[in-house]
Short mmCIF file of C-alpha atoms and ligand atoms in Angstrom, two decimals:
data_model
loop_
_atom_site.label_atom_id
_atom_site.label_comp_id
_atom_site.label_asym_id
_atom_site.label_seq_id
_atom_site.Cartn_x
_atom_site.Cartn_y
_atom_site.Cartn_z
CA UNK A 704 86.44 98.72 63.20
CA UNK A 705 87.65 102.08 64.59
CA UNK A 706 87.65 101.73 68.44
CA UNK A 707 87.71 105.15 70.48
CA UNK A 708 90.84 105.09 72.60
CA UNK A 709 90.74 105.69 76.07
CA UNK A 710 92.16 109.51 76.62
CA UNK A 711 94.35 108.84 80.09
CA UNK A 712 96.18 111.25 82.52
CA UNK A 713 98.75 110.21 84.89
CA UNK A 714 98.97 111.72 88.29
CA UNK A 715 103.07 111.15 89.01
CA UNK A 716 103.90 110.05 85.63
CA UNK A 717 107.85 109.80 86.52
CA UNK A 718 107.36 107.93 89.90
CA UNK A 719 107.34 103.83 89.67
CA UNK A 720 103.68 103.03 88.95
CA UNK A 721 103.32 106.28 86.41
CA UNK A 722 106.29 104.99 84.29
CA UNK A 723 105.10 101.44 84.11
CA UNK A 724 101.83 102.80 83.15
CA UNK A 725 103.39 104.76 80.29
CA UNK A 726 105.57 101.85 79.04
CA UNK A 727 101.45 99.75 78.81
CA UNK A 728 100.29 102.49 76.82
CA UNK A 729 103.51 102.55 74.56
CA UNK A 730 102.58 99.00 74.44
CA UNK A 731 99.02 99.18 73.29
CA UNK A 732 98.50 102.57 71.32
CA UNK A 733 95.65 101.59 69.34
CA UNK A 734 94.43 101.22 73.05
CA UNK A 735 95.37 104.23 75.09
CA UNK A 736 96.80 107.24 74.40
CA UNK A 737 97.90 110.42 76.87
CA UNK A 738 96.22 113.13 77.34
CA UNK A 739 97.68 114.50 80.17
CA UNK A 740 100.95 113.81 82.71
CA UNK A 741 101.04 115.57 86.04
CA UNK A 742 104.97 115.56 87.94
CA UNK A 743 106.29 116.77 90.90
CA UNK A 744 109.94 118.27 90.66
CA UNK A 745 111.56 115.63 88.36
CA UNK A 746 111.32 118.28 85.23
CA UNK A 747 113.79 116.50 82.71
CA UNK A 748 112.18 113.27 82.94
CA UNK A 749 108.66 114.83 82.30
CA UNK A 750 110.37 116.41 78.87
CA UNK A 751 111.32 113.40 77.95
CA UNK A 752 107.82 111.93 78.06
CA UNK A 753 106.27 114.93 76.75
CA UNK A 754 108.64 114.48 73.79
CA UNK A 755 107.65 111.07 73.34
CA UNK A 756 103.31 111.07 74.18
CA UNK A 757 102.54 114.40 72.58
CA UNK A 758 99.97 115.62 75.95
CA UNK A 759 97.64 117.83 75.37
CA UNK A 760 98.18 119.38 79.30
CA UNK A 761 101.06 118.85 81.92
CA UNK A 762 101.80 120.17 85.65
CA UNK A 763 104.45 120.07 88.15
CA UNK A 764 104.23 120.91 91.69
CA UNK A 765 105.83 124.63 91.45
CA UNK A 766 105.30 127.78 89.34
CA UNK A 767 108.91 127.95 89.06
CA UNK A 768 109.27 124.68 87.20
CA UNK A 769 106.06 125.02 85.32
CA UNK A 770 107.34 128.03 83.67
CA UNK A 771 110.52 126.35 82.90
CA UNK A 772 108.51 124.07 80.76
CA UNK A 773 106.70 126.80 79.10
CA UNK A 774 109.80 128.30 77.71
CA UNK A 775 110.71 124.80 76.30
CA UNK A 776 107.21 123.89 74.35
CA UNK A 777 106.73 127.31 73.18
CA UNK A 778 102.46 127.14 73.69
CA UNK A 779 102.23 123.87 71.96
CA UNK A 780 100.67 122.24 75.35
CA UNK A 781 98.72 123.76 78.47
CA UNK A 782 101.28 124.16 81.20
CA UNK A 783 99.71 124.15 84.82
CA UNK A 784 101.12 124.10 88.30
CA UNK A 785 100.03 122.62 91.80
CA UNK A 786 97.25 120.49 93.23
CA UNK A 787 94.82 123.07 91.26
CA UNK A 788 96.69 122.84 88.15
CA UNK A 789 96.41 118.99 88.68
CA UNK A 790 93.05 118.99 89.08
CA UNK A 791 92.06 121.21 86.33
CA UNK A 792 93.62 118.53 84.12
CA UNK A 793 91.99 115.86 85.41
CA UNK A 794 88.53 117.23 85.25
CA UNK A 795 88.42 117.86 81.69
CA UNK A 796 85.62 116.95 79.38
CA UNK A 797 88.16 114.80 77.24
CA UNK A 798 89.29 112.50 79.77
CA UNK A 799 88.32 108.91 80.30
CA UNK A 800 90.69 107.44 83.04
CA UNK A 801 93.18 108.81 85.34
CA UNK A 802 95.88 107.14 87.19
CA UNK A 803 96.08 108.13 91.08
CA UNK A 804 99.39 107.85 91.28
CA UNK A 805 101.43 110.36 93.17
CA UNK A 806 102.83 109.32 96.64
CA UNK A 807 101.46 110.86 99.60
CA UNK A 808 99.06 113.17 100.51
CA UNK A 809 99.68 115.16 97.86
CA UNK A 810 97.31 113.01 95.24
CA UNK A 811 94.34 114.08 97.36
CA UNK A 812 92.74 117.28 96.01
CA UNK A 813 93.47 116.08 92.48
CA UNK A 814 91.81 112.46 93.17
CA UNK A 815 88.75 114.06 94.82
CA UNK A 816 88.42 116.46 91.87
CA UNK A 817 88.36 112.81 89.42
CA UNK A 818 86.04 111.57 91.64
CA UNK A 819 83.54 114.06 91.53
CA UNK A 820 83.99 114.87 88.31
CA UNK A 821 82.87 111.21 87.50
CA UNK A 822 85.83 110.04 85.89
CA UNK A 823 86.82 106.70 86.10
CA UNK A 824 90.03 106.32 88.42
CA UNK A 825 92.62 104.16 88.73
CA UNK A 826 94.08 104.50 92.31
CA UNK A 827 97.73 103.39 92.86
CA UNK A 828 97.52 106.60 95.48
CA UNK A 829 96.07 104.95 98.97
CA UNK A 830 96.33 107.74 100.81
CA UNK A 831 93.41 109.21 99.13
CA UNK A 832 91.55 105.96 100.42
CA UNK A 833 93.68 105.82 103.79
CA UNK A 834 93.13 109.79 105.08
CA UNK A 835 89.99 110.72 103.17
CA UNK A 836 88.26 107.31 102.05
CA UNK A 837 84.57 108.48 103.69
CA UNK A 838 84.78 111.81 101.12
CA UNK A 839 86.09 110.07 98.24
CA UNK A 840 83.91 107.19 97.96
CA UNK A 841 80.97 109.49 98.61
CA UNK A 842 81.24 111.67 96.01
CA UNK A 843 82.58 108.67 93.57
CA UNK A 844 79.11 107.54 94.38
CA UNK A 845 77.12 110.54 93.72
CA UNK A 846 79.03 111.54 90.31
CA UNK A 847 78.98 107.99 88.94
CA UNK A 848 82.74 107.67 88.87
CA UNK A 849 84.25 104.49 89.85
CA UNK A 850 87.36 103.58 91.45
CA UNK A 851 89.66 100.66 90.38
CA UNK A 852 92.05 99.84 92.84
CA UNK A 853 95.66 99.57 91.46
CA UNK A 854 97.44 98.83 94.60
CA UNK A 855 98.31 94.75 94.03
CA UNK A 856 96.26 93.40 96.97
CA UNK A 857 93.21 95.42 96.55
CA UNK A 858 93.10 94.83 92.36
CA UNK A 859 93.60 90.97 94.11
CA UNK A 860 90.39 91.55 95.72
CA UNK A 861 88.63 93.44 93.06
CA UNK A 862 88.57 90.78 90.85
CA UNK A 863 88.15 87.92 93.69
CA UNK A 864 84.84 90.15 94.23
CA UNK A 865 83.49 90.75 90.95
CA UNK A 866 80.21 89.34 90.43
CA UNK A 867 79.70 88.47 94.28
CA UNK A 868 77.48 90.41 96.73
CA UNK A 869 79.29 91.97 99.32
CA UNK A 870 77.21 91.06 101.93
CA UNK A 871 78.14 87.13 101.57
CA UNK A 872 81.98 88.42 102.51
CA UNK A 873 83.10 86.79 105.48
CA UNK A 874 86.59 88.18 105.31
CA UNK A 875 88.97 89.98 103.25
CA UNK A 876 92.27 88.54 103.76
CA UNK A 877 95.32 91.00 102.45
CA UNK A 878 98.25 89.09 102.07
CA UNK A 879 101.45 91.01 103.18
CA UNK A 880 105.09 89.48 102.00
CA UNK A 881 106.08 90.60 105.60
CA UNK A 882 108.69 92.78 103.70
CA UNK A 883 112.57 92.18 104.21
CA UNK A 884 112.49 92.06 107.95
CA UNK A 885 110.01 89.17 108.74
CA UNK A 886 112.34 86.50 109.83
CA UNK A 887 114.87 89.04 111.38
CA UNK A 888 114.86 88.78 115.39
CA UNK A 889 113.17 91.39 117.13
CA UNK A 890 116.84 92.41 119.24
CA UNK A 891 118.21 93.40 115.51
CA UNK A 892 115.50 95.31 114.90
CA UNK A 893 117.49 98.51 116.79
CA UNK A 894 120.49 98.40 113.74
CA UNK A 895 118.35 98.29 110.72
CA UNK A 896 120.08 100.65 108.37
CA UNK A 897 118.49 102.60 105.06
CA UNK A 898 119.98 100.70 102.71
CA UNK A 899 119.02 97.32 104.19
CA UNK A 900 115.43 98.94 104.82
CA UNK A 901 115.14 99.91 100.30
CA UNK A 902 115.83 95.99 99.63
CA UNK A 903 112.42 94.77 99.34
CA UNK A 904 112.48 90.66 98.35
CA UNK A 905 109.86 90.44 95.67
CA UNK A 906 108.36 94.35 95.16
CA UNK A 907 110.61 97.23 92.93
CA UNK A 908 108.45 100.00 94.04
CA UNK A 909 109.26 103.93 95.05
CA UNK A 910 111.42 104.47 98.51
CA UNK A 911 108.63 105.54 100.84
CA UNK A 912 106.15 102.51 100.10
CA UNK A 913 109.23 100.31 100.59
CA UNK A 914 110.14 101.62 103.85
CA UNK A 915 106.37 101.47 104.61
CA UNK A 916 106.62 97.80 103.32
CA UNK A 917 109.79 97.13 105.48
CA UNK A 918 108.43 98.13 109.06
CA UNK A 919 104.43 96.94 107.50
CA UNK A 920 102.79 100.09 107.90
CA UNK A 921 102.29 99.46 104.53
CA UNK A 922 99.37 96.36 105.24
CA UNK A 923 98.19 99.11 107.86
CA UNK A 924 97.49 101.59 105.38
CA UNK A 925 95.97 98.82 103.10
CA UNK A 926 93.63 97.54 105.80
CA UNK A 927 92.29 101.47 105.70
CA UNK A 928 92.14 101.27 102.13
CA UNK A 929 90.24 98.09 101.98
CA UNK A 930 87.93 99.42 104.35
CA UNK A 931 86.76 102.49 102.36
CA UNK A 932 87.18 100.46 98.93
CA UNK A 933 84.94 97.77 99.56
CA UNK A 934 83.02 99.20 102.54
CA UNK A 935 83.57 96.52 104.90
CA UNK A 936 84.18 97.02 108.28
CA UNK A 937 87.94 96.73 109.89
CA UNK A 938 86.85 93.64 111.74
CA UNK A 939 86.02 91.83 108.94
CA UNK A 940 89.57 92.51 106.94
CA UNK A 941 92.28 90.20 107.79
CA UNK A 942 96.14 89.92 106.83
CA UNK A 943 98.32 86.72 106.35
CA UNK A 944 101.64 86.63 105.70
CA UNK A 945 102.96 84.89 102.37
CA UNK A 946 106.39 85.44 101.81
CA UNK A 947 106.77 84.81 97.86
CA UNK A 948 103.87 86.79 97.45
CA UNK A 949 102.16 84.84 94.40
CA UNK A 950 98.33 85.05 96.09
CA UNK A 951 97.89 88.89 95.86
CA UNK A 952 95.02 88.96 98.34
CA UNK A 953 91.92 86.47 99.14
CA UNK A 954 88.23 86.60 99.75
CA UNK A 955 86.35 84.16 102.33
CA UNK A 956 82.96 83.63 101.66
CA UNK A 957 80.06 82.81 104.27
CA UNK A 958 79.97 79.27 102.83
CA UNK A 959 83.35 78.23 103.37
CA UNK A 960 84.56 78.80 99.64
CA UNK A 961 87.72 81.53 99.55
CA UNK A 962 88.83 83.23 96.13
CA UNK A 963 91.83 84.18 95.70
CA UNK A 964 94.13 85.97 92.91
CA UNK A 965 97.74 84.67 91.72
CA UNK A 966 100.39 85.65 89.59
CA UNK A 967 103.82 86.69 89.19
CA UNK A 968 104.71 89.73 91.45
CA UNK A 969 104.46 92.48 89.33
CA UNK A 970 102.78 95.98 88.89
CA UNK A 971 102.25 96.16 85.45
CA UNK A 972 99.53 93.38 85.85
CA UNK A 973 97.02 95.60 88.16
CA UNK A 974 97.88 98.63 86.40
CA UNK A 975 96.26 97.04 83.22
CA UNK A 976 93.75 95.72 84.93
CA UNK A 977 92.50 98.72 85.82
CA UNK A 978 93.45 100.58 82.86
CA UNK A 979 91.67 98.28 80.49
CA UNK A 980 88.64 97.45 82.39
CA UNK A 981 86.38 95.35 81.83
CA UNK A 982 88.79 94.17 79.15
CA UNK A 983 92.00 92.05 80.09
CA UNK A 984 95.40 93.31 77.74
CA UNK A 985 98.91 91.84 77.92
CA UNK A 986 101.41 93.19 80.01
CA UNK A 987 104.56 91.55 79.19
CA UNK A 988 104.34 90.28 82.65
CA UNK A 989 106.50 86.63 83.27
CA UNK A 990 103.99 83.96 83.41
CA UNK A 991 102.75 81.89 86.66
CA UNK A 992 104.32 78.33 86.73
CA UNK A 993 103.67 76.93 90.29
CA UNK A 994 105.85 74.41 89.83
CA UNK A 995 108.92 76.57 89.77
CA UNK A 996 107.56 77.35 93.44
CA UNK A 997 107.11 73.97 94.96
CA UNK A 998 105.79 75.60 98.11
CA UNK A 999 103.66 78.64 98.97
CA UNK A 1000 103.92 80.02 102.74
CA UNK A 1001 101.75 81.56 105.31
CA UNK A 1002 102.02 82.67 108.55
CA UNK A 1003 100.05 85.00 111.30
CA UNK A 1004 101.28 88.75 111.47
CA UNK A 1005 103.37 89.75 114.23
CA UNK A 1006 101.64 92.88 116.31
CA UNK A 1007 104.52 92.62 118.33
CA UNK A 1008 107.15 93.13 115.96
CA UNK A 1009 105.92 95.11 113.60
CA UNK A 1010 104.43 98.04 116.02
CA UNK A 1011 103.62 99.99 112.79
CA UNK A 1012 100.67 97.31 111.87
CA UNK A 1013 98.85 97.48 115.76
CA UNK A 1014 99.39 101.32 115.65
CA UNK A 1015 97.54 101.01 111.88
CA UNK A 1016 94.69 98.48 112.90
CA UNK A 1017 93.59 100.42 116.28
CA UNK A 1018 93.54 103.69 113.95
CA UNK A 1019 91.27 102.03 111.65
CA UNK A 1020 88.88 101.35 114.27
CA UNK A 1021 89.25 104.64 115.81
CA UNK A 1022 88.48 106.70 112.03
CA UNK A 1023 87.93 110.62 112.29
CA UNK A 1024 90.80 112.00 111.85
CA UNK A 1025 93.21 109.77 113.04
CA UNK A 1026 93.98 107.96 110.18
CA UNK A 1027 95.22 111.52 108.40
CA UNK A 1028 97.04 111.67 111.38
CA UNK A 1029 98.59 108.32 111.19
CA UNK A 1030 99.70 108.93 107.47
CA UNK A 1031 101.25 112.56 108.06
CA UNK A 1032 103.21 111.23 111.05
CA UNK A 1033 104.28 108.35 108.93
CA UNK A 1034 105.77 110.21 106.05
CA UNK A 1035 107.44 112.34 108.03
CA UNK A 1036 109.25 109.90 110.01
CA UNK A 1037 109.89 107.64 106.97
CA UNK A 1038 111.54 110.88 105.47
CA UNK A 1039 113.04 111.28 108.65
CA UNK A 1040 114.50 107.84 108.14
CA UNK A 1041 115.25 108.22 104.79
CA UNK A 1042 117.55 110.78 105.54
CA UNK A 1043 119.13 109.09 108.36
CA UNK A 1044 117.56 111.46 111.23
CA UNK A 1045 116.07 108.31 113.10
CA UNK A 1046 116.47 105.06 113.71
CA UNK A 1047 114.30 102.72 111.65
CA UNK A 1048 112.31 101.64 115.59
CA UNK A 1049 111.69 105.28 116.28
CA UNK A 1050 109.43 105.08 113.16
CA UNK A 1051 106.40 104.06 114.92
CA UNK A 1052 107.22 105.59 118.37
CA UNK A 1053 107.04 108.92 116.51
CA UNK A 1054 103.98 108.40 115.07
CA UNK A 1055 102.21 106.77 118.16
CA UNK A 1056 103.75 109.67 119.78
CA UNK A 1057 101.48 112.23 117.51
CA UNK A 1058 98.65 110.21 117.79
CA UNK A 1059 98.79 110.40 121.35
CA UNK A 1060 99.05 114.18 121.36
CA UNK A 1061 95.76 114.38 118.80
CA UNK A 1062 92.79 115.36 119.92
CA UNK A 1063 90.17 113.81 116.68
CA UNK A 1064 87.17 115.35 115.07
CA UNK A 1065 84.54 114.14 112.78
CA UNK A 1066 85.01 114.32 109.59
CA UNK A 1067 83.12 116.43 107.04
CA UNK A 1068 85.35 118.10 104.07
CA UNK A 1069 89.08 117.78 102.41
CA UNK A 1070 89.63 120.86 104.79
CA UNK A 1071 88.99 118.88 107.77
CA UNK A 1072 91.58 116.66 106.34
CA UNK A 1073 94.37 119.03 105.32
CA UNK A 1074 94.40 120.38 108.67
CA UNK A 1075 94.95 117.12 110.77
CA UNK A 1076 97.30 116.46 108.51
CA UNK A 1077 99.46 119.76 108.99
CA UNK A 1078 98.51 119.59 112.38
CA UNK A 1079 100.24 116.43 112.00
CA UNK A 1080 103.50 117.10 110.11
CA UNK A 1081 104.61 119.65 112.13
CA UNK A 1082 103.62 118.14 115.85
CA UNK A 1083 105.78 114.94 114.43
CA UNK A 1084 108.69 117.47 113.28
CA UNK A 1085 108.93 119.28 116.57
CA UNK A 1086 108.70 115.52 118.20
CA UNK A 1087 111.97 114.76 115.76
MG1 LIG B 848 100.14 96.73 98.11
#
C-alpha cells in the first residue's frame, strides 16, 4: 500500500529541537519528508540540510543571507526572508505539519499564520503559547488546526489527557527537574557563573531554555503554556519537583486517580509524538528500566529561591499583556547573562523591574502583542 507522506516544515531547523526533528525524518522517510526549513542566521548549516532533504522552500531571518542562498541553488528552491517569508511557507496548500520551533518571540507571526491557516502544528515554540496563547488557540479553533504540544511536559500531559474530559481535571501537575541549581544554597546563588548556569543535569537543549531551566523561569513559562494549551485556569496547574525527571508531567483527576507519563529524558520522544500523530514511530530513544533508578524524587518548588517562578505564576494570573512583558524582559536579561552583562540574580530583578514599570492592556491582535513586547525589550535594556 502506498501511504501519502506527511509534507513537514521546520520553523528553526538548525536549533536543538529542529535538528532532532530532521534526524526522525531521516529515520522514517517512507514517513515524512521536508517540504520546507525556515533558519535564522546559521546559513552553512541550512546548506547542508538543503543538500541533504531536497526542500521545496527555505528562509532565513535577513535579505542579506537569503540572497546568499539564492546565488548557491541557482532557482532550484523558493528562497524567502523574515517572519513573512516564514509564514508564506508555512501556509502553503502542500503542507501537512509544521514544527514551531524557533526560540523566542520570533516564532510568533509564523505560528499564528499555521494556525489560521489550519495546519496541524507541532509547538516546541512556547512563547507563541506564553505571550499570545488567547490569539493562537482562537484562531486554531476557528480554522480547524490543532496544536500538539512538543515541549516534554505538555506532550506528558497531552497524552495523560487523551480520551478524558477536561472538565474531570483536578490538577495539572508539571514536573520541573529544578534545573542544576536546586540543591545549591540560596547565599551561592550571588556567584553563579555562565558556564555553571549551560550544565543542565538531565536536558541537552539550546542556551536560552537552559538558562531559563537553571533560574526556573522555564516551569513559569510552562505554567502559561499549559494554561492556554489545555484551557485550564492557573489555579488549577501545579508544579513538583522530580529531579531525574523520568515522569514528564501528571494529571489528577476529580476521583483521586492521577496519570502520568514516563520515559527516558529525551526530545526525540515528544517530537515524534507529535509528528506522527495519532500514530506512535520509533525514535531510537534508550528504553525505560526503573530498576536502573531504584528511587524517583519529589519535592515542593521553592518561590523563594527561584524568584523567576513567583514573578511567572503572579503574571499568569495577571494575563493582558504582562505575560509578553514577562518573556521580552526575560530574553533580554538571559542574553544579558549570556554575555556576562549581569549577574545570574539580577535576572529576575530586571524583569520584575519592567513589569513594575508596565502599565497592561487587554488584549486583542498580534499587534497588541508586538508592542508590549518592544515596549518591553527596550525599557529592560535601558534598566541594564
Ligand atoms: Mg519543558
Amino acid at each position: 500500500m502506498v501511504v501519502k507522506k506527511k509534507k513537514i516544515v521546520i520553523l528553526g531547523s538548525t536549533g536543538s529541537v529542529g535538528q532532532s526533528t530532521l534526524d526522525l525524518v531521516r529515520c522514517h522517510p517512507d514517513r515524512f519528508e521536508i517540504f520546507g526549513l525556515v533558519a535564522g542566521s546559521k546559513i552553512d548549516a541550512l546548506i547542508t540540510q538543503i543538500k541533504e532533504f531536497k526542500p521545496h522552500m527555505v528562509a532565513l531571518a535577513t535579505k542579506v543571507d537569503a540572497e546568499k542562498l539564492v546565488s548557491q541553488f541557482q532557482g532550484d528552491i523558493e528562497v524567502l526572508h523574515g517572519p513573512e517569508g516564514a509564514s508564506q511557507i508555512v501556509t502553503h496548500a502542500s503542507v501537512d505539519f509544521v514544527m514551531s520551533a524557533i526560540v523566542g518571540a520570533a516564532g510568533l507571526l509564523p505560528t499564528l499564520a499555521a494556525a489560521k491557516a489550519g495546519k496541524v502544528i507541532g509547538l516546541a515554540n512556547k512563547e507563541s503559547m506564553v505571550v499570545a496563547g488567547e490569539l493562537v488557540t482562537k484562531e486554531a479553533k476557528k480554522s480547524g488546526s490543532f496544536i500538539i504540544p512538543v515541549d516534554s511536559e505538555h506532550s506528558a500531559l497531552y497524552q495523560c489527557l487523551a480520551g478524558q474530559r477536561i472538565e474531570d481535571v483536578k490538577n495539572l501537575i508539571l514536573t520541573a527537574s529544578g534545573g542544576p541549581f536546586f540543591k545549591l544554597p540560596q547565599e551561592e546563588f550571588a556567584s553563579i557563573t555562565v558556564e555553571r548556569a549551560l550544565k543542565h543535569p538531565n536536558w541537552d537543549m539550546g542556551p536560552k531554555i537552559t538558562i531559563d531551566s537553571a533560574t526556573m523561569m522555564n516551569k513559569g513559562l510552562e505554567v502559561m503554556e499549559a494554561r492556554w494549551l489545555f484551557d485550564v485556569p492557573v489555579a488549577k496547574i501545579k508544579i513538583c519537583v522530580h529531579p531525574q525527571s523520568i515522569i514528564h508531567s501528571m494529571v489528577e483527576y476529580k476521583d483521586g486517580s492521577v496519570l502520568a507519563q514516563l520515559g527516558v529524558p529525551d526530545m526525540r520522544v515528544p517530537i515524534a509524538y507529535a509528528l506522527a500523530y495519532p500514530e506512535r514511530i520509533t525514535t531510537g530513544a534508550k528504553p525505560l528500566k526503573l530498576t536502573d533508578y531504584r528511587e524517583l524524587n519529589f519535592f515542593e518548588p521553592d518561590f523563594e529561591k527561584f524568584k523567576s517562578l513567583a514573578i511567572a505564576y503572579r503574571v499568569a494570573e495577571r494575563g493582558e499583556t504582562y505575560p509578553a512583558v514577562l518573556n521580552a524582559a526575560n530574553e533580554v536579561a538571559v542574553a544579558a547573562f549570556l554575555s556576562h552583562k549581569i549577574k545570574f540574580v539580577d535576572i529576575p530583578l530586571l524583569v520584575e523591574k519592567t513589569l513594575d514599570q508596565h502599565k497592561s492592556f487587554v488584549l486583542s491582535s498580534l499587534d497588541d502583542v508586538l508592542k508590549a513586547d518592544a515596549w518591553a525589550r527596550k525599557i529592560t535594556q535601558e534598566n541594564i
